[in-house]
mmCIF file of C-alpha atoms in Angstrom:
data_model
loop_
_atom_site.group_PDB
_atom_site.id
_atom_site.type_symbol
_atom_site.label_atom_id
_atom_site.label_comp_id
_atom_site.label_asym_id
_atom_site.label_seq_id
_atom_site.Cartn_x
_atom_site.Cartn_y
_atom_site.Cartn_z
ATOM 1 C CA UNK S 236 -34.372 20.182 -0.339
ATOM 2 C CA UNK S 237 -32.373 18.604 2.472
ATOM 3 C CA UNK S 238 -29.388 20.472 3.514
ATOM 4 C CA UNK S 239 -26.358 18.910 2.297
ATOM 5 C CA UNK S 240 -24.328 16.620 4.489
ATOM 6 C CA UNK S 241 -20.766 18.110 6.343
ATOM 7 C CA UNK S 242 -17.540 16.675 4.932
ATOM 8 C CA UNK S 243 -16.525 13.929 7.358
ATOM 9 C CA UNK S 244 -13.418 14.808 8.919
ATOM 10 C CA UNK S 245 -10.241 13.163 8.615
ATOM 11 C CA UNK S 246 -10.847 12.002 12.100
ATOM 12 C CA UNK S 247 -14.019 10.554 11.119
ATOM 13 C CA UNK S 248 -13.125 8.718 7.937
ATOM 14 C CA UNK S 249 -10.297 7.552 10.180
ATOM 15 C CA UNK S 250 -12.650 5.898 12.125
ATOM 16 C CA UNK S 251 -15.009 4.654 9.521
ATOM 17 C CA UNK S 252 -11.981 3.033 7.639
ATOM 18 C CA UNK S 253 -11.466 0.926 11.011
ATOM 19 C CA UNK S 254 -7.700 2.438 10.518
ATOM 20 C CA UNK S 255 -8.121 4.288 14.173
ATOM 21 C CA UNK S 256 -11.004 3.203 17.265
ATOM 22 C CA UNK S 257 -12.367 5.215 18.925
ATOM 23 C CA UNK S 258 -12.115 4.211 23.308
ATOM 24 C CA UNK S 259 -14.239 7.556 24.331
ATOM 25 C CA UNK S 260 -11.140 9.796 25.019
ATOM 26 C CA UNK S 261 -10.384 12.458 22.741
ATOM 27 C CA UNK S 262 -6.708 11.648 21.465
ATOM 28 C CA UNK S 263 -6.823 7.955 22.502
ATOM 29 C CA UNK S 264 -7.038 4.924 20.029
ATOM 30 C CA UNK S 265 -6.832 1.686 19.121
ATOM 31 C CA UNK S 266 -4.734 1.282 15.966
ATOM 32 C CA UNK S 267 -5.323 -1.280 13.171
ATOM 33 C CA UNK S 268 -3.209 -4.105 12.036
ATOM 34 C CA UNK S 269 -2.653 -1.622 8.616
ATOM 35 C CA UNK S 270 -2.025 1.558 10.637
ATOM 36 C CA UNK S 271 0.217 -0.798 12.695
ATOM 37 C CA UNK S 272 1.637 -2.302 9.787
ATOM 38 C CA UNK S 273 2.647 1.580 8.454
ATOM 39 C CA UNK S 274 4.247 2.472 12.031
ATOM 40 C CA UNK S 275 6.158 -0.896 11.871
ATOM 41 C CA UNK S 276 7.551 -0.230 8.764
ATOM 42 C CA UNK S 277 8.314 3.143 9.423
ATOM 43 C CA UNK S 278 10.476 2.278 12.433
ATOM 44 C CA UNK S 279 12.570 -0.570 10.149
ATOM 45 C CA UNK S 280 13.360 2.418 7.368
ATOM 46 C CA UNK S 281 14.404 4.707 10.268
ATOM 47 C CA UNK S 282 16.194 2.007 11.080
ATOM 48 C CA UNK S 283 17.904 1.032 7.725
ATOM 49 C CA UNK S 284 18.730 4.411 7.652
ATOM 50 C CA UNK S 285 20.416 4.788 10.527
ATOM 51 C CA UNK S 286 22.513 1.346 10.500
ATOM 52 C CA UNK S 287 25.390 2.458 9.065
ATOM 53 C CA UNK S 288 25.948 4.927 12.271
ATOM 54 C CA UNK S 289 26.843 1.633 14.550
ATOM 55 C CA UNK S 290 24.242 3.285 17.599
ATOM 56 C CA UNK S 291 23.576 1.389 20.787
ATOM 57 C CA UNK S 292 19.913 0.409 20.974
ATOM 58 C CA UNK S 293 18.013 0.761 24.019
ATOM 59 C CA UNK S 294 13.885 0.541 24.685
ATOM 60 C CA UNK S 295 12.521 1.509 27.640
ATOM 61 C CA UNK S 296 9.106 0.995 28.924
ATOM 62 C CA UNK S 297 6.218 4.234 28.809
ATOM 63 C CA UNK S 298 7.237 4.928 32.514
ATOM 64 C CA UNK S 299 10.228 6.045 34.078
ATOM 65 C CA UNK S 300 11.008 6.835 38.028
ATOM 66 C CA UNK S 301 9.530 9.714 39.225
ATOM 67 C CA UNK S 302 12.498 10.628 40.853
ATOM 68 C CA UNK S 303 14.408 10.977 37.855
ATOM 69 C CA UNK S 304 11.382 12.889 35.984
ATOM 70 C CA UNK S 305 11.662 15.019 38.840
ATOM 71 C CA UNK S 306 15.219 15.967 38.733
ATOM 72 C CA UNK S 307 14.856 16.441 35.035
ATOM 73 C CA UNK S 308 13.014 19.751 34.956
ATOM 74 C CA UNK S 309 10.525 18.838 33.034
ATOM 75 C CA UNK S 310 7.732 20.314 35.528
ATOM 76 C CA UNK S 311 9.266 23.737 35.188
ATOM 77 C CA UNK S 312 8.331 23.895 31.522
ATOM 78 C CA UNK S 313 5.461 21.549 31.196
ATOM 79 C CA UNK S 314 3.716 20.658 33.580
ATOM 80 C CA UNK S 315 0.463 20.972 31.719
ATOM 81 C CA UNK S 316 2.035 17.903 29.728
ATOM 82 C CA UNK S 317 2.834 15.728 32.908
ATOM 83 C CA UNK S 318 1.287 12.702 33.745
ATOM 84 C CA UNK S 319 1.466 10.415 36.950
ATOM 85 C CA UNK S 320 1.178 7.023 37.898
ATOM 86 C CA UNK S 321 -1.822 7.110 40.733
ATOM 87 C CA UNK S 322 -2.547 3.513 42.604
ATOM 88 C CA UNK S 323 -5.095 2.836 45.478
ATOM 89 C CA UNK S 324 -3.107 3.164 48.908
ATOM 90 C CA UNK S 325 -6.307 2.436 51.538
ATOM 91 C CA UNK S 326 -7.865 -0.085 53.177
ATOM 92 C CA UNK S 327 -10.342 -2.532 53.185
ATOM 93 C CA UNK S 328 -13.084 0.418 54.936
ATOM 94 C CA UNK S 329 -11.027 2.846 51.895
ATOM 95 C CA UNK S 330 -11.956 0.153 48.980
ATOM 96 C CA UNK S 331 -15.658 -0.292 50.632
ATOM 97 C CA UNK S 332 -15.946 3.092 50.161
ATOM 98 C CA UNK S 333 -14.509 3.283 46.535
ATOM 99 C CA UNK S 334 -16.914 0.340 45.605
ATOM 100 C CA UNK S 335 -19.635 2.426 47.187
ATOM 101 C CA UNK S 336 -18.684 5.449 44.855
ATOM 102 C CA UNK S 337 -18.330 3.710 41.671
ATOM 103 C CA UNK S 338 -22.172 2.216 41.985
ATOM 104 C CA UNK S 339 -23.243 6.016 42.654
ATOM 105 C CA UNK S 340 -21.515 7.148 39.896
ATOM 106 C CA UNK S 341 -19.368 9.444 41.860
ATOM 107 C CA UNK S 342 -15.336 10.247 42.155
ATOM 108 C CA UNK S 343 -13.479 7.022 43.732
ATOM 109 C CA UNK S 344 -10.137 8.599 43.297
ATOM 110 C CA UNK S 345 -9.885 9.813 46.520
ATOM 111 C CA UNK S 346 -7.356 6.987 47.887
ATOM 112 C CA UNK S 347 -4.982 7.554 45.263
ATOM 113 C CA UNK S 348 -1.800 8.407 45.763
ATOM 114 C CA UNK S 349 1.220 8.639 43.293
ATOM 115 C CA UNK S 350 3.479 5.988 43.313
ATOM 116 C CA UNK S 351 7.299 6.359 42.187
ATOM 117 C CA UNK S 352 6.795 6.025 38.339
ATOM 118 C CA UNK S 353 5.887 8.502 35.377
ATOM 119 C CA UNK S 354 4.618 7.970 32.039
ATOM 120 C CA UNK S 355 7.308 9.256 29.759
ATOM 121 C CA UNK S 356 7.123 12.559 28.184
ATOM 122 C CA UNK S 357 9.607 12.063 25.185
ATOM 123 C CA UNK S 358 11.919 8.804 24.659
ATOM 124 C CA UNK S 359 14.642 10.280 25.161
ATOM 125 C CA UNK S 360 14.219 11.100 29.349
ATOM 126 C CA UNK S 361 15.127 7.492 31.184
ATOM 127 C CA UNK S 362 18.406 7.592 28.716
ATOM 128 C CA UNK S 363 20.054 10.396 30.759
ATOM 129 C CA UNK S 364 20.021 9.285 34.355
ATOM 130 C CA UNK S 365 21.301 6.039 32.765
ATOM 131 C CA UNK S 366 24.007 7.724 30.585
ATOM 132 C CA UNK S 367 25.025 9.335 33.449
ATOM 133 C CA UNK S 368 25.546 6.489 35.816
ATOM 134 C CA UNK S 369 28.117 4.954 33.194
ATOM 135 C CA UNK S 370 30.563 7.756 33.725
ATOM 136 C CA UNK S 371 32.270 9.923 31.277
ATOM 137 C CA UNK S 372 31.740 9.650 28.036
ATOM 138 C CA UNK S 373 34.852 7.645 25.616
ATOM 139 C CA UNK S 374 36.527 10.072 23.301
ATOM 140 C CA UNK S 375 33.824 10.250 20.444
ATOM 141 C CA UNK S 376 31.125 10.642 22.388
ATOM 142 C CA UNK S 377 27.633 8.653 22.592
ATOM 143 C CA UNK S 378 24.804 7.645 20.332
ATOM 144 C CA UNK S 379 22.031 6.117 21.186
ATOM 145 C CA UNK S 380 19.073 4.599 19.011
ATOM 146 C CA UNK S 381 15.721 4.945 21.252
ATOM 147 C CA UNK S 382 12.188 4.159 21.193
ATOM 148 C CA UNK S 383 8.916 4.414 23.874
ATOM 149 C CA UNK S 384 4.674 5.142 24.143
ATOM 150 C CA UNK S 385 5.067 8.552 25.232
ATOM 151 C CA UNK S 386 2.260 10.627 27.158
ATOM 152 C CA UNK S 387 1.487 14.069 26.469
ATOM 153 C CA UNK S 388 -2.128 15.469 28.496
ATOM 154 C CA UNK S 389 -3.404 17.847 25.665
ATOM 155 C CA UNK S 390 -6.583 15.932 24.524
ATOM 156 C CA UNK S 391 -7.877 16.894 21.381
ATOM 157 C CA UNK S 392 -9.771 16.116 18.181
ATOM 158 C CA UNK S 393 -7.027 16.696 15.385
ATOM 159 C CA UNK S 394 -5.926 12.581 14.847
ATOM 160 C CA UNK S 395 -2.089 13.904 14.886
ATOM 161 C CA UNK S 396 -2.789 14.955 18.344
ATOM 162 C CA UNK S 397 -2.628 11.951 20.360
ATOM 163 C CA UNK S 398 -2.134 11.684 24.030
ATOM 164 C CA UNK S 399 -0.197 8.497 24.056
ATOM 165 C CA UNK S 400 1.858 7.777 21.247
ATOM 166 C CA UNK S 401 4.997 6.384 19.739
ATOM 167 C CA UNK S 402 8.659 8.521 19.619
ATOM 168 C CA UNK S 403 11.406 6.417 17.814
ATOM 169 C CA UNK S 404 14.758 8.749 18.467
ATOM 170 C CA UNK S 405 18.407 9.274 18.167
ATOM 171 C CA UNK S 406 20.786 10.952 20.792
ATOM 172 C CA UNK S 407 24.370 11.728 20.531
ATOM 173 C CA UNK S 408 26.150 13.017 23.400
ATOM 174 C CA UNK S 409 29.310 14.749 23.046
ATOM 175 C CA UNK S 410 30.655 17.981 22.590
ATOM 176 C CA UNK S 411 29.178 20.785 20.601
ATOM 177 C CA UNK S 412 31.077 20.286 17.008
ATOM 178 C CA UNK S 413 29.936 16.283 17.765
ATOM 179 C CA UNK S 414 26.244 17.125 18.520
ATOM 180 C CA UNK S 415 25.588 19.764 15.813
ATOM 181 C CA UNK S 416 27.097 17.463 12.742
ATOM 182 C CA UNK S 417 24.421 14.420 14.196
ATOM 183 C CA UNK S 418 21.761 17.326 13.990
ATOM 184 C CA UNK S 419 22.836 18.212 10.518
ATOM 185 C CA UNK S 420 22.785 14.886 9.038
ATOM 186 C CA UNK S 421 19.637 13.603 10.251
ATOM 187 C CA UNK S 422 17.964 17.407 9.093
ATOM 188 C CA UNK S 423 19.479 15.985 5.841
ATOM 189 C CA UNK S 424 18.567 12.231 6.046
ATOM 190 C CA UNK S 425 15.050 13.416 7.591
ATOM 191 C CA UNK S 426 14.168 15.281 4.314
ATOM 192 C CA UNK S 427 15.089 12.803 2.156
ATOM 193 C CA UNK S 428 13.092 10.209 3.573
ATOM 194 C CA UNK S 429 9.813 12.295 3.789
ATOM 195 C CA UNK S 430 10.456 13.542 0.032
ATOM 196 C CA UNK S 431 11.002 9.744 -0.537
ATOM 197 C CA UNK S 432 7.748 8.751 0.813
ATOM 198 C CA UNK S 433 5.934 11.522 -1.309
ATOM 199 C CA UNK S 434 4.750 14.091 1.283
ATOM 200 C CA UNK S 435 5.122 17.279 1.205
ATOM 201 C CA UNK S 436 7.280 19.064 3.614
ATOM 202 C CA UNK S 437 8.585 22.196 5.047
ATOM 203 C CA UNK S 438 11.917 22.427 7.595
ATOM 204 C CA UNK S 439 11.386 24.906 10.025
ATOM 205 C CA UNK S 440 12.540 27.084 13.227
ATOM 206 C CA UNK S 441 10.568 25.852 16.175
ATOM 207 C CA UNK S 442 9.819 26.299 19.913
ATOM 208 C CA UNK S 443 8.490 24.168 22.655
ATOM 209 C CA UNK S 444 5.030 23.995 24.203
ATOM 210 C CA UNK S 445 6.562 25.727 27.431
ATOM 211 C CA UNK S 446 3.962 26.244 29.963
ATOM 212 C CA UNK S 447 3.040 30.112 30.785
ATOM 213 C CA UNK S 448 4.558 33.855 30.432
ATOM 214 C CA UNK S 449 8.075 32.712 31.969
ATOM 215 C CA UNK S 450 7.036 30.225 28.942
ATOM 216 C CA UNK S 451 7.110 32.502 26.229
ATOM 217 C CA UNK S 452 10.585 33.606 26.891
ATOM 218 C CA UNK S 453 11.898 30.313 26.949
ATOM 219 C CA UNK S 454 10.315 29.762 23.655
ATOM 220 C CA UNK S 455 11.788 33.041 22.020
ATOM 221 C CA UNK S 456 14.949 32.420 23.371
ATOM 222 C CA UNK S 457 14.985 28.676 21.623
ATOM 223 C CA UNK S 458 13.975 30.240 18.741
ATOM 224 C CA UNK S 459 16.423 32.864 18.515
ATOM 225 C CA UNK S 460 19.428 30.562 18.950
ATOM 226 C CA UNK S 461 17.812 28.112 16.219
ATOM 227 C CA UNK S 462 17.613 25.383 18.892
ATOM 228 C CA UNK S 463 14.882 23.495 17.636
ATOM 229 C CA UNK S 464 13.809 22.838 14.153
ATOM 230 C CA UNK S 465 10.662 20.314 12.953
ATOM 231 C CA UNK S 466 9.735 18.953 9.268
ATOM 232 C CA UNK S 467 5.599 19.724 9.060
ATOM 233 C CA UNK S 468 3.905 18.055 6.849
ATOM 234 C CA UNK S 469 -0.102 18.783 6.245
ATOM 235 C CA UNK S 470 -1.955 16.444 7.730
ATOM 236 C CA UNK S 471 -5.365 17.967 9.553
ATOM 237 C CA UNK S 472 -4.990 21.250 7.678
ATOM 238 C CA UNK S 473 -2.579 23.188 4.986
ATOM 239 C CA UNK S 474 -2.697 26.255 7.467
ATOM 240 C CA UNK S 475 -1.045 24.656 10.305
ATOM 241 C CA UNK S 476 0.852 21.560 9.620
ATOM 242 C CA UNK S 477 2.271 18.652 11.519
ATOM 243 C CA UNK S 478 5.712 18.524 13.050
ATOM 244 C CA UNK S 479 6.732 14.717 11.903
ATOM 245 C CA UNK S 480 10.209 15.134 13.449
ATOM 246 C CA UNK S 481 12.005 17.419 15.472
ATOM 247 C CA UNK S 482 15.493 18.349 15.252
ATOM 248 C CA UNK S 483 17.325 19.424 18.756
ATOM 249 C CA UNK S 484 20.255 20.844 20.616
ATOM 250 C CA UNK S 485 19.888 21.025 23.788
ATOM 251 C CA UNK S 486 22.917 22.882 24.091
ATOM 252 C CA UNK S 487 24.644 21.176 28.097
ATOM 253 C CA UNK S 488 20.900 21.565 29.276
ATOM 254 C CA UNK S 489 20.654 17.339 29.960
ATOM 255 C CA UNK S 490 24.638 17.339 31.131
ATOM 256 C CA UNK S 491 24.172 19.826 33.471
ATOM 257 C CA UNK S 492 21.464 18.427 35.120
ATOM 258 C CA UNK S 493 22.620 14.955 34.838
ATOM 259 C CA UNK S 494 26.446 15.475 35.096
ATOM 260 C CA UNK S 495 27.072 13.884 31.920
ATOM 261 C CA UNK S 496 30.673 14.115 31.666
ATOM 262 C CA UNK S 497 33.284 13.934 28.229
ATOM 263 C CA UNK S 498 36.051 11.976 28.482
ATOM 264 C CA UNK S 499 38.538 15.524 29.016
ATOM 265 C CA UNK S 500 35.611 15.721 31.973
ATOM 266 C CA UNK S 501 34.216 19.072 30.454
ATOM 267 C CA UNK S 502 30.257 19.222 30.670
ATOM 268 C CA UNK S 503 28.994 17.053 27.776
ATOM 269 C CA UNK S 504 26.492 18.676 25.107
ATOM 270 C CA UNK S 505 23.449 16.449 23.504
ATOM 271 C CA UNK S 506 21.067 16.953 20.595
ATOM 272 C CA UNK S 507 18.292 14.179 19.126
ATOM 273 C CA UNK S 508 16.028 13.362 16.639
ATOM 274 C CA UNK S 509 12.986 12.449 16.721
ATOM 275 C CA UNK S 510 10.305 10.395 14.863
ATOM 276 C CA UNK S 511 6.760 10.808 15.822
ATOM 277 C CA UNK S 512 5.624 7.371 14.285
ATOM 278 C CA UNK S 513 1.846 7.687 14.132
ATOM 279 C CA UNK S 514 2.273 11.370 13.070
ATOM 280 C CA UNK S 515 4.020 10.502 9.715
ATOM 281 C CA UNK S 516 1.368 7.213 9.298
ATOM 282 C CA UNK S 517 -1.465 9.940 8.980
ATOM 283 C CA UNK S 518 0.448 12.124 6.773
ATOM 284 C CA UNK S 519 0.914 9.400 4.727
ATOM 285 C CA UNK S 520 -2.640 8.428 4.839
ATOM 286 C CA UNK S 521 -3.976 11.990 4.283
ATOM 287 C CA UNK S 522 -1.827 12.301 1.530
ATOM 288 C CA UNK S 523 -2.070 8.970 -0.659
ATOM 289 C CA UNK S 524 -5.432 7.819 1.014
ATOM 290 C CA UNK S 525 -6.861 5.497 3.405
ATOM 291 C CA UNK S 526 -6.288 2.220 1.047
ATOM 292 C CA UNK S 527 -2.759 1.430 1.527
ATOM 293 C CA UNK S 528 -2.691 -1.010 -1.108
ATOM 294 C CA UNK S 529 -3.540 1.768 -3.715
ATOM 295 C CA UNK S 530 -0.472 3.683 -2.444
ATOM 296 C CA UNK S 531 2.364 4.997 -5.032
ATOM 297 C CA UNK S 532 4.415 2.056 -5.701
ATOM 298 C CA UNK S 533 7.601 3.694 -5.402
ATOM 299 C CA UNK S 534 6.318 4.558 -1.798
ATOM 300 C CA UNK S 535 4.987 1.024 -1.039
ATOM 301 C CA UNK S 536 8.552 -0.402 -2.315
ATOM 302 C CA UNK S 537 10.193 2.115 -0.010
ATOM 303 C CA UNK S 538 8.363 1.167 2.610
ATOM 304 C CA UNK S 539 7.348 -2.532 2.390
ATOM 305 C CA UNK S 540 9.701 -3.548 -0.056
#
């Protein structure tokens, strides 16, 4: 008798469906017009949602000056994360030789050299140089609605997992009694729109990937003062599920560095939200299949409707 055939993964029936395609990099896709057409309508309920709170809307592009990324301190916790914009900086002998390597088959990078631009680790980092530049902050603070392709290096087969990938977020600036209330509503407003859309869902204390021993400090320590929280949904597996959004104070960690000023010039506070857009259009898939039109209605109508 022939052995019996391993379960495709979710990955894999991903792919069959056409829903994700596959470019040869582990965690990089092409998206269909119905996966797109989830992640669109995802970002318009986050939106409707969100209306009522009057936030200024800004979209920048998946890059930001290096500079900036630089001063941010994003290197001293992630820097396995990181990734840099590299452009060919020789000559015509240089680009002989690079022709000559690609026809061997053999490294051609060697006359690249970083230019003065980023990909963006998390929408939220061109907002604060920006923020900044405007001057103190009017009475009630800032909110901001944001969205960006954001690159993460941490290739890897779980779909949720992807290296470049869409963060829709909202950041209020302001101080401390300001920042927290934003955090509590949208922990609120967050749950109700997964339980809306039918997954199921957990709210829980989280950490950031930080990068090392000096790493796992920083991660106990956001832990301990209940810095970060994330709704996980499961998506590749029930063991270890998917953070769909994150909930964060950053405490003055982004005015400090910045010099994000309140209006009474103390040092202003921030916290955000954030959406990872593909992340809940696989939970949703994993959960009410790969056919969207045989979705719950109640979740189509919340969605499309």
């Amino acid at each position: 008798m022939p052995e019996p055939a391993e379960p495709r993964s979710f990955l894999d029936r991903l792919f069959d469906r056409g829903l994700l395609i596959r470019t040869g990099v582990d965690g990089l896709y092409g998206r269909s017009g119905a996966f797109e057409s989830v992640v669109e309508a995802l970002d318009r309920l986050v939106s409707r949602i969100g209306a009522a709170d009057g936030a200024e809307v800004l979209r920048f592009p998946p890059g930001m000056a290096r500079a900036s990324f630089e001063r941010s301190g994003y290197l001293k916790g992630f820097p396995h994360l990181a990734g840099t914009v590299h452009s060919f900086c020789g000559n015509e002998a240089d680009h002989a030789r690079l022709l000559a390597c690609l026809d061997a088959d053999e490294d051609w990078t060697a006359k690249q050299a970083a230019t003065d631009i980023v990909l963006t680790p998390a929408a939220c980092y061109p907002l604060y140089p920006v923020a900044a530049a405007r001057g103190r902050l009017p009475e009630g603070g800032l909110l901001f609605d944001l969205q960006s392709y954001c690159f993460r290096h941490e290739p890897s087969l779980e779909p949720t997992r992807m290296q470049l990938f869409r963060m829709r977020e909202y950041v209020r600036m302001g101080t401390p009694e300001q920042v927290l209330a934003f955090r509590e509503l949208w922990l609120t407003r967050g749950t109700t729109m997964m339980s809306d859309l039918g997954l199921p869902l957990a709210i829980d204390p989280a950490n950031d990937p930080f990068f090392g021993r000096a790493g796992k400090m920083l991660a106990n320590n956001q832990r301990a003062q209940a810095l970060k929280f994330e709704l996980n949904v499961p998506v590749n597996s029930e063991d270890k599920p998917t953070a769909c959004l994150s909930f964060n104070y950053h405490q003055d960690h982004f005015g400090t560095t910045w010099g994000i000023a309140q209006a009474d010039g103390t040092t202003a506070h921030t916290a955000c939200v954030g959406f990872g857009l593909e992340r809940i259009t696989l939970a949703l898939l994993r959960h009410h299949g790969l056919d969207l039109d045989a979705w719950p209605a109640e979740v189509r109508a919340r969605l499309f409707g």
